[in-house]
Short mmCIF file of C-alpha atoms in Angstrom, two decimals:
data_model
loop_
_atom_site.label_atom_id
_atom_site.label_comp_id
_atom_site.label_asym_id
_atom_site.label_seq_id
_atom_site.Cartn_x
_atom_site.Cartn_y
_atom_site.Cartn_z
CA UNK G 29 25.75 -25.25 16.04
CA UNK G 30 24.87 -26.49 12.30
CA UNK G 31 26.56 -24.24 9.41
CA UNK G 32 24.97 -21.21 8.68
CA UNK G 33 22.37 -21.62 5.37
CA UNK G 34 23.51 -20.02 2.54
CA UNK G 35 21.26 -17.31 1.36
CA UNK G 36 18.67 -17.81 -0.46
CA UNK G 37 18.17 -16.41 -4.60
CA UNK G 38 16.02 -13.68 -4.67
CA UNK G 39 13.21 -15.70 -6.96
CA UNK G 40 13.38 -18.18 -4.01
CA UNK G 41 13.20 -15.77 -1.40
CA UNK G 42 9.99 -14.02 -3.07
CA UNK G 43 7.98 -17.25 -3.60
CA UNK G 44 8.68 -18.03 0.36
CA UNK G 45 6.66 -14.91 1.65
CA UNK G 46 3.12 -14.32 2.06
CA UNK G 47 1.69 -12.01 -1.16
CA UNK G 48 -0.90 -9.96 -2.33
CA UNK G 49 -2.09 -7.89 -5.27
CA UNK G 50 0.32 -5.00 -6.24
CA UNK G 51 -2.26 -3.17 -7.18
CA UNK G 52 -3.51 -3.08 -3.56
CA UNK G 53 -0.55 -1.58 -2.70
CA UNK G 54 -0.25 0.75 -5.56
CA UNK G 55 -3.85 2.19 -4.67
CA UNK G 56 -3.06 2.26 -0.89
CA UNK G 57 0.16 4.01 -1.43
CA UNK G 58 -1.18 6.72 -3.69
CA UNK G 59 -3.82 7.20 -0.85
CA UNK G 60 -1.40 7.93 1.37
CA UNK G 61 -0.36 10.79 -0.86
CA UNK G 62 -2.96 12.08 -1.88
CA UNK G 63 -4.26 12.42 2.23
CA UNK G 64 -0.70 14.03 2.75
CA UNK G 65 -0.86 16.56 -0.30
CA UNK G 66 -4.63 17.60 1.04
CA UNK G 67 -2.99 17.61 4.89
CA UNK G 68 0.55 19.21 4.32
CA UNK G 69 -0.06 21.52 1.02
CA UNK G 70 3.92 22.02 0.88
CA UNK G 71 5.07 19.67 -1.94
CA UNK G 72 8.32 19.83 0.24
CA UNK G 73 6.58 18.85 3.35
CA UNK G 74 5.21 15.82 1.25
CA UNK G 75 8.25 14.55 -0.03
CA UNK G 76 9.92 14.99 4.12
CA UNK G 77 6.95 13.18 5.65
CA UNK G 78 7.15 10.63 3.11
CA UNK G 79 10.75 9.99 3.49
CA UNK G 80 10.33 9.47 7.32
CA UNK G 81 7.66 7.02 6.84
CA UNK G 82 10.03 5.22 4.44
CA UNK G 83 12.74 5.51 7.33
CA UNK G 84 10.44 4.03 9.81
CA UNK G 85 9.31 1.32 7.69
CA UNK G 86 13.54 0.54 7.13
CA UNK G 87 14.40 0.57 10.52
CA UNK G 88 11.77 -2.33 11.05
CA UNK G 89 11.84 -4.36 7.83
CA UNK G 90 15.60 -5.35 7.84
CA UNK G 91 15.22 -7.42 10.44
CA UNK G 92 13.13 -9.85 8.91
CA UNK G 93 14.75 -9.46 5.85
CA UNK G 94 17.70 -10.72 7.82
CA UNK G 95 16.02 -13.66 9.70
CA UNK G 96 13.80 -15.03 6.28
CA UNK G 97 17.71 -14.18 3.61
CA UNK G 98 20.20 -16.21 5.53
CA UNK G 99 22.31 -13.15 4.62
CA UNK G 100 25.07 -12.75 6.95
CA UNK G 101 28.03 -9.81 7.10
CA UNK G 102 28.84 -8.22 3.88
CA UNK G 103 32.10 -7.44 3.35
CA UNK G 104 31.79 -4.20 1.76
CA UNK G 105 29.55 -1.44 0.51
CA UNK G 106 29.78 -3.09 -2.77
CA UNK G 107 28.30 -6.18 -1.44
CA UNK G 108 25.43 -4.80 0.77
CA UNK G 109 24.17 -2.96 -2.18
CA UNK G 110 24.10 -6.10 -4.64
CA UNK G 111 22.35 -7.72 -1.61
CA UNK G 112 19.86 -4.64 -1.79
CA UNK G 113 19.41 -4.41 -5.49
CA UNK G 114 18.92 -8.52 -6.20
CA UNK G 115 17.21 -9.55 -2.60
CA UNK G 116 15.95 -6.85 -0.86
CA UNK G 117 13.70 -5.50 -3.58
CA UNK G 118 12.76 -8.41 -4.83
CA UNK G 119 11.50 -9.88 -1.41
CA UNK G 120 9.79 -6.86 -0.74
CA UNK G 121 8.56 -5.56 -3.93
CA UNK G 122 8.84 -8.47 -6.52
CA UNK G 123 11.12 -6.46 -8.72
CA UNK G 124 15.46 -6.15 -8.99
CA UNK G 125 17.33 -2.89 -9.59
CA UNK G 126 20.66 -2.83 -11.36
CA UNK G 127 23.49 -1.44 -9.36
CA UNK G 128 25.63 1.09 -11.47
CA UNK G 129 27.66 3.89 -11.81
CA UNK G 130 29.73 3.05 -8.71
CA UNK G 131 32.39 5.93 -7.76
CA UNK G 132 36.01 5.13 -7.43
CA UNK G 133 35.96 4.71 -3.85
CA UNK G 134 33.08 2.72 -4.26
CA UNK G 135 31.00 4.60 -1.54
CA UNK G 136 28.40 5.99 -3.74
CA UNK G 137 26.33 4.30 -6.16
CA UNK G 138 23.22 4.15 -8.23
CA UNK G 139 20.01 2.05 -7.95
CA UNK G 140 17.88 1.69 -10.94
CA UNK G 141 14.49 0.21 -11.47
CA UNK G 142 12.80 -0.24 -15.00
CA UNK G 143 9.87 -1.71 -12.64
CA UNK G 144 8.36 -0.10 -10.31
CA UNK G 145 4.81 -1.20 -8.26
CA UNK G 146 4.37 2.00 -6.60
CA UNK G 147 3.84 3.97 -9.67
CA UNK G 148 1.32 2.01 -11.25
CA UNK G 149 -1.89 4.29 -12.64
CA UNK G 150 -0.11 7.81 -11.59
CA UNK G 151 0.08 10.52 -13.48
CA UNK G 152 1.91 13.83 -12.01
CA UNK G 153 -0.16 17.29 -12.26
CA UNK G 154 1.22 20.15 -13.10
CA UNK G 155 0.88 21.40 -9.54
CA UNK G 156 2.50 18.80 -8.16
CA UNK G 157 5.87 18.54 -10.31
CA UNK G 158 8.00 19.39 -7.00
CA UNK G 159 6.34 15.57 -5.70
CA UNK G 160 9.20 13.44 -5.14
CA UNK G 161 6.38 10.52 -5.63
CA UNK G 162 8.13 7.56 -4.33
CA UNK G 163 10.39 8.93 -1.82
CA UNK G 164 9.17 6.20 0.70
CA UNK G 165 12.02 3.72 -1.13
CA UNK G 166 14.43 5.84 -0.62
CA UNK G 167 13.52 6.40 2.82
CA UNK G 168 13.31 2.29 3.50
CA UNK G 169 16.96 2.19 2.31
CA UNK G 170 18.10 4.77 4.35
CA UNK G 171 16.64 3.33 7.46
CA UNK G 172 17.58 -0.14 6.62
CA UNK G 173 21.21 0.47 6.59
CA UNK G 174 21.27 2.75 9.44
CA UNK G 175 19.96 -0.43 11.41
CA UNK G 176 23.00 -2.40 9.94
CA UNK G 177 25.69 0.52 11.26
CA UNK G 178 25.71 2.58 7.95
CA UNK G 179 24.51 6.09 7.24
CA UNK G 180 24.09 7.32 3.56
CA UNK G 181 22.26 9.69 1.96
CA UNK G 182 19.61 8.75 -0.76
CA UNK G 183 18.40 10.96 -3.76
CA UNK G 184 16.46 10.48 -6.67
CA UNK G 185 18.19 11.07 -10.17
CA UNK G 186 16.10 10.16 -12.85
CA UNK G 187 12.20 9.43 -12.06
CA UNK G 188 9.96 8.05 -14.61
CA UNK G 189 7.11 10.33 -13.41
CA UNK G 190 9.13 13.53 -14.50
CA UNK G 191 9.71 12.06 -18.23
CA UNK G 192 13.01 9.94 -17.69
CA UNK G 193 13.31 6.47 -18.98
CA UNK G 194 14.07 5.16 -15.27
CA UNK G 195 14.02 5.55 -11.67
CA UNK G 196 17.19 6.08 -10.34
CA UNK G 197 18.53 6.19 -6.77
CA UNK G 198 21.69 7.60 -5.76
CA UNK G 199 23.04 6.00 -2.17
CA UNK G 200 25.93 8.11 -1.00
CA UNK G 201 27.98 6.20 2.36
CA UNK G 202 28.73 9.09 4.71
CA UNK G 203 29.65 6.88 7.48
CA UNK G 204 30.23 3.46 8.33
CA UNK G 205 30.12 2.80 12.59
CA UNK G 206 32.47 -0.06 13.37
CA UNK G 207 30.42 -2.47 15.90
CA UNK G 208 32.60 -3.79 18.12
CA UNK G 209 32.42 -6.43 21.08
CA UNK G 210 30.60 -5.36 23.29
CA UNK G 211 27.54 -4.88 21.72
CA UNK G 212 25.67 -2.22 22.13
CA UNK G 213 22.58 -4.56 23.04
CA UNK G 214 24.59 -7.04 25.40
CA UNK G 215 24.81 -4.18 27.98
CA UNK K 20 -3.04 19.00 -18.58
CA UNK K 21 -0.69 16.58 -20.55
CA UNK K 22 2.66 17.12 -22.38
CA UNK K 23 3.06 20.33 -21.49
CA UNK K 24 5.49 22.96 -20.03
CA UNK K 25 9.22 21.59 -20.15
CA UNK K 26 8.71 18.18 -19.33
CA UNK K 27 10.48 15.45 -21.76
CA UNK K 28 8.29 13.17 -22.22
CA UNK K 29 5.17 12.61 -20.29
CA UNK K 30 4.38 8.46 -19.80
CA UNK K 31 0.63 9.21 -20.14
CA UNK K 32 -1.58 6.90 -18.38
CA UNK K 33 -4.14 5.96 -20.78
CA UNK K 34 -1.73 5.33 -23.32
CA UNK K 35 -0.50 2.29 -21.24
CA UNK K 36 -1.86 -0.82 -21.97
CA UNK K 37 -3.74 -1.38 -19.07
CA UNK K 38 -2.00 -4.46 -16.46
CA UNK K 39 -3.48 -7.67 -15.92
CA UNK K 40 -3.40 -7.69 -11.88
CA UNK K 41 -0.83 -10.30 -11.71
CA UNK K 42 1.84 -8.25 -10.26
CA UNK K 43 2.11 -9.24 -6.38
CA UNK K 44 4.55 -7.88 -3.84
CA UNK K 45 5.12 -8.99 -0.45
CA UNK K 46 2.46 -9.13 2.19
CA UNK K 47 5.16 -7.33 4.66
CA UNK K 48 5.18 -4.44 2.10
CA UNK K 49 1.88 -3.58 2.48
CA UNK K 50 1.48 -4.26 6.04
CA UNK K 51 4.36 -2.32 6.49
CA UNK K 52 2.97 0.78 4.51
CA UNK K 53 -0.60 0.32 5.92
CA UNK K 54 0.90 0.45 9.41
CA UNK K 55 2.57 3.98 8.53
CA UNK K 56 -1.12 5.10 7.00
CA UNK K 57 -2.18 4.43 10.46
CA UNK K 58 0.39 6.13 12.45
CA UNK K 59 0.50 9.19 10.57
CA UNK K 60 -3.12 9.81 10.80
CA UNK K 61 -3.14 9.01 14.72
CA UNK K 62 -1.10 12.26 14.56
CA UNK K 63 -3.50 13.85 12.70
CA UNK K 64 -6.41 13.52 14.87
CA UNK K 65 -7.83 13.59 18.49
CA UNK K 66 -10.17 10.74 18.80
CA UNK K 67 -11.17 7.37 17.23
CA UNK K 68 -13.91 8.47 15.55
CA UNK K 69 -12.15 10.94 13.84
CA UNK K 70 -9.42 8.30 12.74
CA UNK K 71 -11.76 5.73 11.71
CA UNK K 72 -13.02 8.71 9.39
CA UNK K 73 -10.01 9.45 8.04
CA UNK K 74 -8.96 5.92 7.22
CA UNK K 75 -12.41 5.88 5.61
CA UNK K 76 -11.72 8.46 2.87
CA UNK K 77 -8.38 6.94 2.37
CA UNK K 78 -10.20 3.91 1.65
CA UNK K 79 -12.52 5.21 -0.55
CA UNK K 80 -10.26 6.60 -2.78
CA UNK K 81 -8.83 3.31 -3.70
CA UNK K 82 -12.60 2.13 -4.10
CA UNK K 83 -13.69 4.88 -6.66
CA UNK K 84 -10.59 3.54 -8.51
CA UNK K 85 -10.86 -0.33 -7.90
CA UNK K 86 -14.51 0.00 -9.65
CA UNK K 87 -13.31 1.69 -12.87
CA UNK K 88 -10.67 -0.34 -13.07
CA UNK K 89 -12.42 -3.70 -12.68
CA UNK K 90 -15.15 -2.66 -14.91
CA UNK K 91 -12.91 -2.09 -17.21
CA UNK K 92 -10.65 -5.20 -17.17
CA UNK K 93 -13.17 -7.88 -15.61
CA UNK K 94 -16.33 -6.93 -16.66
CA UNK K 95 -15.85 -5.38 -20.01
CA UNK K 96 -16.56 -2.17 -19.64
CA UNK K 97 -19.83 -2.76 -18.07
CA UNK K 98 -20.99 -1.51 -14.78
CA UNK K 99 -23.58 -3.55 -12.55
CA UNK K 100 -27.33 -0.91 -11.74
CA UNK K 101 -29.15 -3.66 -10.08
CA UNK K 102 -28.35 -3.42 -5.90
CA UNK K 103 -27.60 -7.35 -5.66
CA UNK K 104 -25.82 -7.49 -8.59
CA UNK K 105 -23.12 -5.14 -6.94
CA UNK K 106 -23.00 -6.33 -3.73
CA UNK K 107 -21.95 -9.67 -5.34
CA UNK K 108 -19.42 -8.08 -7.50
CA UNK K 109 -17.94 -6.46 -4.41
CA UNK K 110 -18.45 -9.66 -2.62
CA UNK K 111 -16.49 -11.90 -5.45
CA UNK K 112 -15.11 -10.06 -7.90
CA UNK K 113 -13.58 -6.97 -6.22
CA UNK K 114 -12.49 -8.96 -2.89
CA UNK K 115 -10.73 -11.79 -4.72
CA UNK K 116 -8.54 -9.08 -7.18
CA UNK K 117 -7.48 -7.10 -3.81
CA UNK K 118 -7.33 -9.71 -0.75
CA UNK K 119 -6.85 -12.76 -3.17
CA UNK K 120 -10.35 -14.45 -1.88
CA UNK K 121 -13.43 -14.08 -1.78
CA UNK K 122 -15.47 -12.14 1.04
CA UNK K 123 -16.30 -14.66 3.35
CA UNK K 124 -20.12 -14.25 3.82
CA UNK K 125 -22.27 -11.47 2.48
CA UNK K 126 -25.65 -11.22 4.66
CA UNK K 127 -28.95 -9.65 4.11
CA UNK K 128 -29.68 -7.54 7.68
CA UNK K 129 -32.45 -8.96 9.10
CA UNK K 130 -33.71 -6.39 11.22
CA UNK K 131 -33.80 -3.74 8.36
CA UNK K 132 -34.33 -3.79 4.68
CA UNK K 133 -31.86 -1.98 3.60
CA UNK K 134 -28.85 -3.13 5.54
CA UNK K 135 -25.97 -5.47 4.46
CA UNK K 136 -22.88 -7.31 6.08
CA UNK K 137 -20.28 -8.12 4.38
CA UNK K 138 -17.70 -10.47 6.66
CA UNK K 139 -15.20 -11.42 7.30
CA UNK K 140 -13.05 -13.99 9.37
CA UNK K 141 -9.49 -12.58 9.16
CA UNK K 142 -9.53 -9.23 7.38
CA UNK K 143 -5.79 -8.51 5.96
CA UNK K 144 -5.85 -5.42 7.51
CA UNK K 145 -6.62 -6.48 10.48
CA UNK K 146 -4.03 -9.37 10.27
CA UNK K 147 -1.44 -7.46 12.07
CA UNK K 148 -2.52 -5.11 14.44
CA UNK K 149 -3.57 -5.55 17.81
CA UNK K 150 -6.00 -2.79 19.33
CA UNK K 151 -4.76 -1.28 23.03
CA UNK K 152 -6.91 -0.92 25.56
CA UNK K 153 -7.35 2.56 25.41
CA UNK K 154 -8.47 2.58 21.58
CA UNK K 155 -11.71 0.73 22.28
CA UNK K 156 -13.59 -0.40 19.56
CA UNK K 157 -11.29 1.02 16.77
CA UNK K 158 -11.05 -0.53 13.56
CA UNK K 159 -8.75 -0.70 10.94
CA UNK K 160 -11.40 -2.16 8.74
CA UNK K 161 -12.70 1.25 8.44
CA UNK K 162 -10.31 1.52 5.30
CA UNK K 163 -11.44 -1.66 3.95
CA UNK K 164 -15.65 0.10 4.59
CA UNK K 165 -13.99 3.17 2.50
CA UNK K 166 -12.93 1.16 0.02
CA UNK K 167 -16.85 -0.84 -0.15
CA UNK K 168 -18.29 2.49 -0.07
CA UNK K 169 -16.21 3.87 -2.15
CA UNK K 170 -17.31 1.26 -4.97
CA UNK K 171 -20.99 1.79 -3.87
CA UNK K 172 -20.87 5.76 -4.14
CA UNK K 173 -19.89 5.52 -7.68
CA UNK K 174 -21.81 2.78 -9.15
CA UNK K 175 -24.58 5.03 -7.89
CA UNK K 176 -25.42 3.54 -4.91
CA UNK K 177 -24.86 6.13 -2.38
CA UNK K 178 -24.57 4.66 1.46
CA UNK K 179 -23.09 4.32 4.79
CA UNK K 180 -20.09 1.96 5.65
CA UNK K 181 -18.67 0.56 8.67
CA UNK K 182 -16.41 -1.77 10.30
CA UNK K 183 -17.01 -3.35 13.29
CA UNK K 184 -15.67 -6.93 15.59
CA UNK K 185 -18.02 -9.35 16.10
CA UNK K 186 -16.83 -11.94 18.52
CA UNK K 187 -17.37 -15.50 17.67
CA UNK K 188 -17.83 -18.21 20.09
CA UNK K 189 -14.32 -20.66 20.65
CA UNK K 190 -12.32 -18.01 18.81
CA UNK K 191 -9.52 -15.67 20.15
CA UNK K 192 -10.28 -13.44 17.77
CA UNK K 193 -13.50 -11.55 16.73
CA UNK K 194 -14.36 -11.43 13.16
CA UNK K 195 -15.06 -8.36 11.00
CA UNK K 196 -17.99 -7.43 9.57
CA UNK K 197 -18.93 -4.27 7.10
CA UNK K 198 -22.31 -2.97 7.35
CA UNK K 199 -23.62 -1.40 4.84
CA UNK K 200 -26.94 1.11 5.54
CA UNK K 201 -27.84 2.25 2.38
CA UNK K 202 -29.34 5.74 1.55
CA UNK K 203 -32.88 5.98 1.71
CA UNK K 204 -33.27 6.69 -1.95
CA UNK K 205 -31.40 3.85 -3.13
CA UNK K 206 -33.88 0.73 -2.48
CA UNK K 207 -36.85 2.56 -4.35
CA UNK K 208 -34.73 3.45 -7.52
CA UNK K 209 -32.62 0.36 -8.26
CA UNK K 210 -33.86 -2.49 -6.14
CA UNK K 211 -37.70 -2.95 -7.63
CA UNK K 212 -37.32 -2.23 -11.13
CA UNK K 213 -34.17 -2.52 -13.47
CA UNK K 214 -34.42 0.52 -15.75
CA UNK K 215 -32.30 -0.77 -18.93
CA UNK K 216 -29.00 1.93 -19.93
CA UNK K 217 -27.03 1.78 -22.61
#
């Protein structure tokens, strides 16, 4: 079997994919929630349905961010979320967050973006200041890792849309499933 | 309204410079987001019509707000009255700043004046989705005809927009073509004389 590759930069991993306009997607996404606000009504109700279409979208993208990275096993929680913040989101989105404000166990840390595509030409009303506008990211991490054997939690913290100077995720670890020989999908 | 109530700081809008378009993401993104448009509004509804309808609108929100922006940035700040004129601008202009291309043909109908087809060989939503069986002649293009009519409505040309496959001889898979019926007011008003507005 040759050597695994090593994985790829996160510049080299974004010019390797297929692309189109951001602003495509930036249009498309705020279509989304504008037909959810006008379905749902509930602000709440928004910000759940758009968290489980984040989740859904997770739970399929991390495979082929696995097969195109050359990413194998991370070591830690540290590690996974470097991989996240330099390689996932650039791959994906064309932008990197900065990983901070780990705490001491190093199970809970911060993502934050100074860029951010989905947010492009959006303004939140008054009426909608409950709108958790881009909880789709948060629900793409969340699924992601659940795929890879880890469950966290995922909050905003600071959102550019509500007057703060970045977006900010907060990824809590709650639980980390061992896999173990046999796998689960070799039965 | 803006800046008010206990907000810190509102980013407003308009006082952002306005982007260039160069920003790309991954074509997986948006797939992957368009898919979940779909799937959420096949909950949403009991037949195809219905969801063809509803992709529509979500289409034709982006098109209201593809043609201001364009105008603005491409065009500056000038809006196209004459009918030709802004079927080309759809054709070229707004096609190559969304799918990267140009459209690939745009057709005069030749069974009735005032029908046009825009087409198109691989449509990029279309690109990955297969229809079942049971779905018939559905079509995701029907957010890509919300988006067309969307830029039609408000440039002032008010018509009707669909998507359907047209097979093509030798090919597994049929192209897609927009048709575009315009209102019966529209030919009469724009397409014979070109009033001048400032």
């Amino acid at each position: 079997m040759p050597p695994p590759a090593a994985p790829k930069s996160g510049d080299a991993l974004f010019a390797s994919v297929e692309r189109v306009n951001a602003e495509l997607f930036t249009l498309t996404y705020g279509a989304i929630v504008r037909q959810l606000l006008t379905d749902l009504e509930e602000v709440e109700e928004v910000n759940k349905q758009l968290d489980q279409m984040g989740y859904n979208i997770g739970t399929r993208l991390v495979d082929e961010f696995l097969a195109k990275s050359n990413v194998s096993r991370c070591a830690d929680f540290k590690e996974t979320a470097d991989v996240i913040a330099k390689l996932g989101f650039k791959m994906f989105l064309g932008v990197t967050a900065t990983v901070t404000n780990w705490d001491a166990e190093g199970t809970s840390c911060s993502f934050v973006l100074e860029d951010n595509p989905l947010v492009d030409f959006v303004e939140l009303p008054d009426t909608c200041q409950g709108l958790q506008y881009c909880n789709v990211l948060s629900g793409v991490i969340r699924g992601a890792l659940e795929m890879v054997s880890m469950k966290t939690e995922v909050t905003w913290v600071r959102d550019m849309l509500r007057g703060d100077d970045a977006y900010e995720m907060r990824v809590k670890l709650t639980k980390q499933v061992p896999e173990e020989y046999p796998y689960k999908d070799d039965d | 309204m803006i800046g008010v109530g206990k907000a810190k700081q509102y980013a407003n809008v308009l006082d952002k410079p306005l982007s260039r378009g160069r920003q790309e993401v991954s074509l997986s993104a948006f797939a992957f987001l368009f898919s979940e448009m779909v799937q959420y509004n096949q909950t949403q509804v009991d037949n195809i019509a219905e969801l063809e309808r509803r992709l529509e609108d979500a289409g034709y929100a982006v098109g209201a707000r593809v043609l201001e922006l364009l105008c603005h940035r491409e065009k500056g700040n000038k809006r196209e009255i004459r009918l030709l004129h802004i079927l080309g601008f759809i054709h070229s202009t707004v096609w190559k700043v969304l799918f990267g291309k140009g459209a690939d043909s745009l057709e005069k109908g030749t069974e009735h004046e005032d029908e046009y087809m825009i087409s198109e060989k691989e449509l990029l939503v279309n690109r990955f989705i297969s229809i079942p069986k049971d779905m018939g002649a559905f079509n995701c293009g029907a957010f890509v005809a919300g988006i067309v009519r969307g830029v039609l409505e408000n440039a002032g040309f008010p018509a009707v927009v669909t998507a359907h496959f047209v097979p093509i001889e030798g090919q597994q898979r049929p192209r897609t073509t927009i048709l575009i019926k315009f209102a019966e007011e529209v030919p009469d008003a724009y397409m014979f004389f070109s009033p001048v507005v400032h």
